[in-house]
Each structure stands twice: as structure tokens, then as C-alpha cells.
mmCIF file of C-alpha atoms and ligand atoms in Angstrom:
data_model
loop_
_atom_site.group_PDB
_atom_site.id
_atom_site.type_symbol
_atom_site.label_atom_id
_atom_site.label_comp_id
_atom_site.label_asym_id
_atom_site.label_seq_id
_atom_site.Cartn_x
_atom_site.Cartn_y
_atom_site.Cartn_z
ATOM 1 C CA MET A 63 109.132 101.655 107.969
ATOM 2 C CA LYS A 64 108.953 103.778 104.838
ATOM 3 C CA VAL A 65 106.297 104.775 102.362
ATOM 4 C CA TYR A 66 107.432 105.894 98.934
ATOM 5 C CA GLY A 67 104.628 107.998 97.566
ATOM 6 C CA HIS A 68 103.159 111.305 96.532
ATOM 7 C CA PRO A 69 100.835 113.273 98.838
ATOM 8 C CA GLY A 70 98.326 113.945 96.034
ATOM 9 C CA SER A 71 98.197 110.326 94.899
ATOM 10 C CA THR A 72 94.951 108.547 95.703
ATOM 11 C CA CYS A 73 96.723 105.225 96.189
ATOM 12 C CA THR A 74 99.339 106.769 98.493
ATOM 13 C CA ARG A 75 96.553 108.375 100.514
ATOM 14 C CA LYS A 76 94.972 105.007 101.299
ATOM 15 C CA VAL A 77 98.249 103.921 102.872
ATOM 16 C CA LEU A 78 98.741 107.221 104.732
ATOM 17 C CA THR A 79 95.168 107.137 106.075
ATOM 18 C CA THR A 80 95.638 103.568 107.308
ATOM 19 C CA LEU A 81 98.884 104.540 109.069
ATOM 20 C CA ALA A 82 97.181 107.596 110.595
ATOM 21 C CA GLU A 83 94.311 105.424 111.861
ATOM 22 C CA LYS A 84 96.895 103.158 113.473
ATOM 23 C CA GLY A 85 98.857 106.096 114.905
ATOM 24 C CA GLN A 86 101.988 104.629 113.375
ATOM 25 C CA ALA A 87 105.193 106.643 112.810
ATOM 26 C CA PHE A 88 106.923 106.103 109.470
ATOM 27 C CA GLU A 89 109.244 107.811 107.026
ATOM 28 C CA PHE A 90 107.640 109.338 103.950
ATOM 29 C CA VAL A 91 109.834 109.408 100.853
ATOM 30 C CA THR A 92 108.429 111.609 98.120
ATOM 31 C CA VAL A 93 108.517 110.196 94.631
ATOM 32 C CA ASP A 94 107.351 113.150 92.566
ATOM 33 C CA ILE A 95 105.387 111.329 89.867
ATOM 34 C CA MET A 96 104.396 114.730 88.431
ATOM 35 C CA LYS A 97 108.067 115.341 87.665
ATOM 36 C CA GLY A 98 108.774 111.873 86.268
ATOM 37 C CA GLN A 99 110.568 110.552 89.369
ATOM 38 C CA GLY A 100 108.560 107.323 89.124
ATOM 39 C CA ARG A 101 110.568 106.500 86.006
ATOM 40 C CA SER A 102 113.964 106.675 87.737
ATOM 41 C CA PRO A 103 115.893 103.377 87.741
ATOM 42 C CA GLU A 104 115.761 103.254 91.583
ATOM 43 C CA HIS A 105 112.008 103.613 91.650
ATOM 44 C CA LEU A 106 111.422 101.212 88.751
ATOM 45 C CA ALA A 107 113.393 98.640 90.742
ATOM 46 C CA ARG A 108 110.853 99.048 93.558
ATOM 47 C CA GLN A 109 107.733 99.372 91.397
ATOM 48 C CA PRO A 110 107.996 97.982 87.868
ATOM 49 C CA TRP A 111 105.191 100.264 86.583
ATOM 50 C CA GLY A 112 106.853 103.368 87.994
ATOM 51 C CA GLN A 113 103.893 104.051 90.249
ATOM 52 C CA VAL A 114 103.331 104.883 93.907
ATOM 53 C CA PRO A 115 102.912 103.782 96.659
ATOM 54 C CA VAL A 116 105.598 101.354 97.725
ATOM 55 C CA PHE A 117 105.788 100.133 101.313
ATOM 56 C CA GLU A 118 109.140 99.171 102.825
ATOM 57 C CA ALA A 119 109.438 97.407 106.189
ATOM 58 C CA ASP A 120 112.363 98.048 108.540
ATOM 59 C CA ASP A 121 114.136 94.919 107.274
ATOM 60 C CA GLY A 122 113.893 96.136 103.664
ATOM 61 C CA TRP A 123 110.957 93.902 102.622
ATOM 62 C CA GLN A 124 108.863 95.727 100.044
ATOM 63 C CA LEU A 125 105.243 95.567 98.958
ATOM 64 C CA ILE A 126 103.445 97.341 96.129
ATOM 65 C CA GLU A 127 99.721 97.756 95.373
ATOM 66 C CA SER A 128 97.831 100.073 97.708
ATOM 67 C CA ARG A 129 95.082 97.608 98.611
ATOM 68 C CA ALA A 130 97.582 94.848 99.411
ATOM 69 C CA ILE A 131 99.586 97.340 101.486
ATOM 70 C CA ILE A 132 96.632 98.533 103.582
ATOM 71 C CA ARG A 133 95.546 94.942 104.253
ATOM 72 C CA HIS A 134 99.075 94.052 105.357
ATOM 73 C CA LEU A 135 99.383 97.135 107.587
ATOM 74 C CA ASP A 136 96.064 96.428 109.250
ATOM 75 C CA ALA A 137 96.951 92.784 109.805
ATOM 76 C CA THR A 138 100.361 93.499 111.328
ATOM 77 C CA LEU A 139 100.228 96.849 113.163
ATOM 78 C CA PRO A 140 98.835 97.402 116.647
ATOM 79 C CA GLY A 141 95.799 99.614 117.140
ATOM 80 C CA THR A 142 92.118 99.376 116.348
ATOM 81 C CA SER A 143 91.417 96.818 113.670
ATOM 82 C CA LEU A 144 90.198 98.171 110.351
ATOM 83 C CA THR A 145 88.897 94.738 109.316
ATOM 84 C CA PRO A 146 85.766 93.114 110.759
ATOM 85 C CA ALA A 147 86.509 89.963 112.769
ATOM 86 C CA ASP A 148 83.418 88.129 111.546
ATOM 87 C CA PRO A 149 84.313 86.178 108.363
ATOM 88 C CA ARG A 150 81.138 87.177 106.524
ATOM 89 C CA GLU A 151 81.598 90.833 107.382
ATOM 90 C CA LYS A 152 85.257 90.626 106.372
ATOM 91 C CA ALA A 153 84.064 89.145 103.084
ATOM 92 C CA LYS A 154 81.695 92.123 102.718
ATOM 93 C CA MET A 155 84.641 94.467 103.269
ATOM 94 C CA ASP A 156 86.575 92.632 100.560
ATOM 95 C CA GLU A 157 83.545 92.783 98.281
ATOM 96 C CA TRP A 158 83.481 96.580 98.646
ATOM 97 C CA LEU A 159 87.230 96.900 98.096
ATOM 98 C CA SER A 160 86.711 94.957 94.894
ATOM 99 C CA ILE A 161 83.724 97.049 93.782
ATOM 100 C CA GLU A 162 85.786 100.174 94.462
ATOM 101 C CA GLN A 163 88.673 98.852 92.363
ATOM 102 C CA SER A 164 86.710 97.261 89.524
ATOM 103 C CA ASN A 165 83.599 99.389 89.155
ATOM 104 C CA PHE A 166 83.790 102.695 90.999
ATOM 105 C CA THR A 167 87.360 103.890 90.491
ATOM 106 C CA PRO A 168 87.655 103.243 86.732
ATOM 107 C CA SER A 169 84.563 105.429 86.241
ATOM 108 C CA VAL A 170 85.892 108.109 88.592
ATOM 109 C CA MET A 171 89.157 108.105 86.630
ATOM 110 C CA LYS A 172 87.294 108.816 83.393
ATOM 111 C CA ILE A 173 85.902 111.951 85.038
ATOM 112 C CA LEU A 174 89.187 113.013 86.635
ATOM 113 C CA GLY A 175 91.079 112.332 83.416
ATOM 114 C CA GLN A 176 89.011 114.983 81.691
ATOM 115 C CA LEU A 177 87.961 117.480 84.356
ATOM 116 C CA MET A 178 91.280 117.489 86.217
ATOM 117 C CA PHE A 179 94.225 116.077 84.280
ATOM 118 C CA ALA A 180 93.189 117.289 80.794
ATOM 119 C CA ARG A 181 92.575 120.765 82.215
ATOM 120 C CA TRP A 182 95.978 120.749 83.891
ATOM 121 C CA ARG A 183 97.465 119.994 80.482
ATOM 122 C CA GLY A 184 95.514 122.909 79.005
ATOM 123 C CA GLU A 185 93.287 120.583 76.944
ATOM 124 C CA GLU A 186 89.521 120.828 76.499
ATOM 125 C CA PRO A 187 87.773 118.050 78.443
ATOM 126 C CA GLN A 188 85.933 115.490 76.341
ATOM 127 C CA MET A 189 82.504 115.595 77.879
ATOM 128 C CA SER A 190 81.391 112.285 76.327
ATOM 129 C CA ILE A 191 84.067 110.538 78.432
ATOM 130 C CA VAL A 192 82.961 112.488 81.522
ATOM 131 C CA GLU A 193 79.349 111.425 80.907
ATOM 132 C CA ASP A 194 80.411 107.806 80.526
ATOM 133 C CA GLY A 195 82.249 108.099 83.862
ATOM 134 C CA ARG A 196 79.195 109.645 85.530
ATOM 135 C CA VAL A 197 77.055 106.685 84.413
ATOM 136 C CA GLY A 198 79.519 104.251 86.025
ATOM 137 C CA VAL A 199 79.814 106.279 89.218
ATOM 138 C CA ARG A 200 76.020 106.559 89.519
ATOM 139 C CA LYS A 201 75.677 102.786 89.236
ATOM 140 C CA ALA A 202 78.259 102.159 91.982
ATOM 141 C CA VAL A 203 76.800 104.910 94.187
ATOM 142 C CA ALA A 204 73.337 103.348 93.809
ATOM 143 C CA GLU A 205 74.825 100.189 95.331
ATOM 144 C CA LEU A 206 76.481 102.195 98.120
ATOM 145 C CA GLU A 207 73.156 103.886 98.785
ATOM 146 C CA LYS A 208 71.384 100.532 99.134
ATOM 147 C CA ARG A 209 74.053 99.061 101.381
ATOM 148 C CA LEU A 210 74.125 102.137 103.612
ATOM 149 C CA THR A 211 70.389 102.069 104.295
ATOM 150 C CA GLY A 212 70.158 101.817 108.094
ATOM 151 C CA ARG A 213 73.944 101.366 108.392
ATOM 152 C CA ASP A 214 76.800 103.735 109.187
ATOM 153 C CA TYR A 215 79.596 101.801 107.429
ATOM 154 C CA LEU A 216 79.969 99.331 104.567
ATOM 155 C CA ALA A 217 81.104 96.314 106.579
ATOM 156 C CA GLY A 218 80.944 95.080 110.130
ATOM 157 C CA PRO A 219 78.181 93.816 112.386
ATOM 158 C CA GLY A 220 75.133 95.928 113.227
ATOM 159 C CA GLY A 221 75.575 99.407 111.790
ATOM 160 C CA GLY A 222 79.073 98.438 110.743
ATOM 161 C CA GLN A 223 82.567 99.643 111.622
ATOM 162 C CA PHE A 224 84.986 101.989 109.876
ATOM 163 C CA SER A 225 87.132 99.654 107.780
ATOM 164 C CA LEU A 226 89.563 99.439 104.882
ATOM 165 C CA ALA A 227 86.503 99.557 102.612
ATOM 166 C CA GLU A 228 85.911 103.185 103.573
ATOM 167 C CA ILE A 229 89.618 104.019 103.265
ATOM 168 C CA SER A 230 89.681 102.670 99.723
ATOM 169 C CA PHE A 231 86.820 104.922 98.545
ATOM 170 C CA MET A 232 87.800 108.162 100.271
ATOM 171 C CA PRO A 233 90.564 109.560 98.043
ATOM 172 C CA TYR A 234 88.474 109.150 94.891
ATOM 173 C CA ILE A 235 85.426 110.788 96.444
ATOM 174 C CA GLU A 236 87.496 113.774 97.510
ATOM 175 C CA TYR A 237 88.674 114.262 93.940
ATOM 176 C CA LEU A 238 85.111 114.029 92.599
ATOM 177 C CA PHE A 239 84.232 116.978 94.848
ATOM 178 C CA MET A 240 87.383 118.843 93.807
ATOM 179 C CA CYS A 241 86.465 118.677 90.155
ATOM 180 C CA GLY A 242 82.870 119.790 90.717
ATOM 181 C CA GLU A 243 81.277 116.332 90.539
ATOM 182 C CA GLY A 244 80.501 115.965 94.248
ATOM 183 C CA GLY A 245 76.790 115.951 93.453
ATOM 184 C CA LEU A 246 77.214 112.330 92.412
ATOM 185 C CA ILE A 247 77.769 111.634 96.120
ATOM 186 C CA SER A 248 75.896 114.406 97.922
ATOM 187 C CA GLU A 249 72.606 113.865 96.089
ATOM 188 C CA GLN A 250 72.229 110.396 97.614
ATOM 189 C CA PRO A 251 71.235 110.808 101.285
ATOM 190 C CA ASN A 252 72.757 107.659 102.786
ATOM 191 C CA THR A 253 75.968 108.022 100.802
ATOM 192 C CA ALA A 254 76.176 111.741 101.625
ATOM 193 C CA ALA A 255 75.746 111.035 105.356
ATOM 194 C CA TRP A 256 78.373 108.273 105.161
ATOM 195 C CA TRP A 257 80.825 110.600 103.386
ATOM 196 C CA ALA A 258 80.241 113.323 106.009
ATOM 197 C CA ARG A 259 80.841 110.751 108.760
ATOM 198 C CA ILE A 260 84.032 109.259 107.361
ATOM 199 C CA SER A 261 85.593 112.410 105.955
ATOM 200 C CA GLU A 262 85.563 114.167 109.318
ATOM 201 C CA ARG A 263 87.857 111.544 110.869
ATOM 202 C CA ASP A 264 91.156 112.916 112.177
ATOM 203 C CA SER A 265 93.104 110.471 110.020
ATOM 204 C CA TRP A 266 91.531 111.766 106.816
ATOM 205 C CA GLN A 267 91.777 115.410 107.874
ATOM 206 C CA LYS A 268 95.546 114.928 108.156
ATOM 207 C CA ILE A 269 95.872 113.414 104.694
ATOM 208 C CA ARG A 270 93.360 115.199 102.491
ATOM 209 C CA GLY A 271 93.830 118.303 100.429
ATOM 210 C CA LYS A 272 97.550 118.201 99.706
ATOM 211 C CA LEU A 273 98.132 118.016 95.964
ATOM 212 C CA GLN A 274 101.770 118.907 95.479
ATOM 213 C CA ALA A 275 104.948 117.356 96.750
ATOM 214 C CA ASP A 276 107.003 119.803 98.866
HETATM 215 N N1 LIG B 540 97.307 99.470 91.385
HETATM 216 C C1 LIG B 540 98.243 100.433 91.918
HETATM 217 C C2 LIG B 540 98.025 101.721 91.158
HETATM 218 C C3 LIG B 540 99.019 102.782 91.558
HETATM 219 C C4 LIG B 540 98.797 104.068 90.798
HETATM 220 O O1 LIG B 540 98.021 104.158 89.831
HETATM 221 N N2 LIG B 540 99.507 105.093 91.243
HETATM 222 C C5 LIG B 540 99.446 106.358 90.571
HETATM 223 C C6 LIG B 540 99.204 107.473 91.586
HETATM 224 S S1 LIG B 540 97.642 107.271 92.384
HETATM 225 C C7 LIG B 540 100.786 106.650 89.925
HETATM 226 O O2 LIG B 540 101.817 106.346 90.472
HETATM 227 N N3 LIG B 540 100.739 107.255 88.747
HETATM 228 C C8 LIG B 540 101.902 107.611 88.011
HETATM 229 C C9 LIG B 540 102.071 106.786 86.781
HETATM 230 O O3 LIG B 540 101.246 105.900 86.505
HETATM 231 O O4 LIG B 540 103.042 107.050 86.070
HETATM 232 C C10 LIG B 540 98.019 100.591 93.428
HETATM 233 O O5 LIG B 540 96.874 100.404 93.882
HETATM 234 O O6 LIG B 540 98.981 100.865 94.160
#
């Protein structure tokens, strides 16, 4: 199997973390989106928006969209399940994946767009956009904080189990810390303890930190 991606891409990292959790070997094909390789005709044929990641099975079957890919990998690969078996707890996992996609990540991207990408382009960050992003992140983190009261993970019975819900949040949280906005996470005790717990996993330690393609 192959993953077309970029090591610094948040969406690629969800797929790589899932594969690391499963202990699965695969071929990584770098598509250097920083150098415009996403816009090549070959890549546009795989991903019409020119984005990464793209998953390709051994028989050539392809799948785009990071959250669809990680669900498919978890459903089909051997290894510890990253999805709760109980239907209500699975629904909770899906709820969190949706909150991450619809509420948390768009606000994080407002912050990263200014404090990371604008700076890389040599532009002054627009702090009104950053503040707007902080408001959205605080709202989502307040919900994380409530959910994580007396629990270790977002979904699963009892104190919960590490699941795709955690994997979907991790790359964005790392980038909040990298651009100096980690306080949004670390100032909330349950969320901070959860982040410490999940970010020390071997799978994440393998994936995190790398920004550039080789
Ligand atoms: N909804 C897509 C979003 C993919 C996405 O935004 N990928 C980014 C990297 S994290 C990308 O390829 N950006 C380059 C571009 O948009 O040109 C997914 O979840 O896979």
C-alpha cells in the first residue's frame, strides 16, 4: 500500500499515525505541496483538489480525505482497534471527529494561517483573525475539557480508549504549540493531561515534528 503525502501535512499525519498504531508497513510517496507538486497532472488525477493525503491499496484502489482514510485503515488492517466496539461509543468517536473537522480545525487554521503561513511568506499576521481563531478554539476546548472530566480518552467505555478521535486532533494541537498558542490547550487541566497522555505515544513520536519533505 502507498500513501501520497507530505510529512508536515496535518491530514497526512493522521494517516501516518494510524498506520504506525497498526504497525503497518507501507510506501510513502512525497508530494511536495510546498513546491506545487500537488498541482501536477498525475496528482490532480488522484486528488482533484491537488491536496494530500491519498491512500492507494495494493490493487490500485484509491481513497482521498484523511478522515475517510483513517476509518478505512482501522476497519481493514489487523492490530488493536482504534474504534470503540460499542455503537454508542463509536457514535461518540464520530461526534468528536465531526467537532474536530467542523468546529476546532477551522478555528485552528485561522491561527496557523496568520502565525505560521503568513510569517513564512514574510507578511505581518492579522491579529484580528488570530483572535477570532482563538475564540473558536477556546469554545471547542471547553467541550473537550468537559468530556475529559474523569476520562482519559474521548470515546470508549469507562475512561475511554485511544481512538481515531484522538488521532484527528493531534496534528492541529501540535501546530498550535509550534506557533506559540499551546496555552489554549495547556491552560485547561483535563485537556492538558489528555494531550500529555496521547502525545507521548510511540506512534505520534514517530510522526511529529517533521515539517519539510526530504
Ligand atoms: N479534506 C482533506 C483536506 C486535505 C488538505 O487540506 N491537505 C492539505 C495539507 S494538510 C494540502 O494538501 N494543502 C495543499 C493545497 O491545498 O494546495 C483531507 O482531510 O484529506
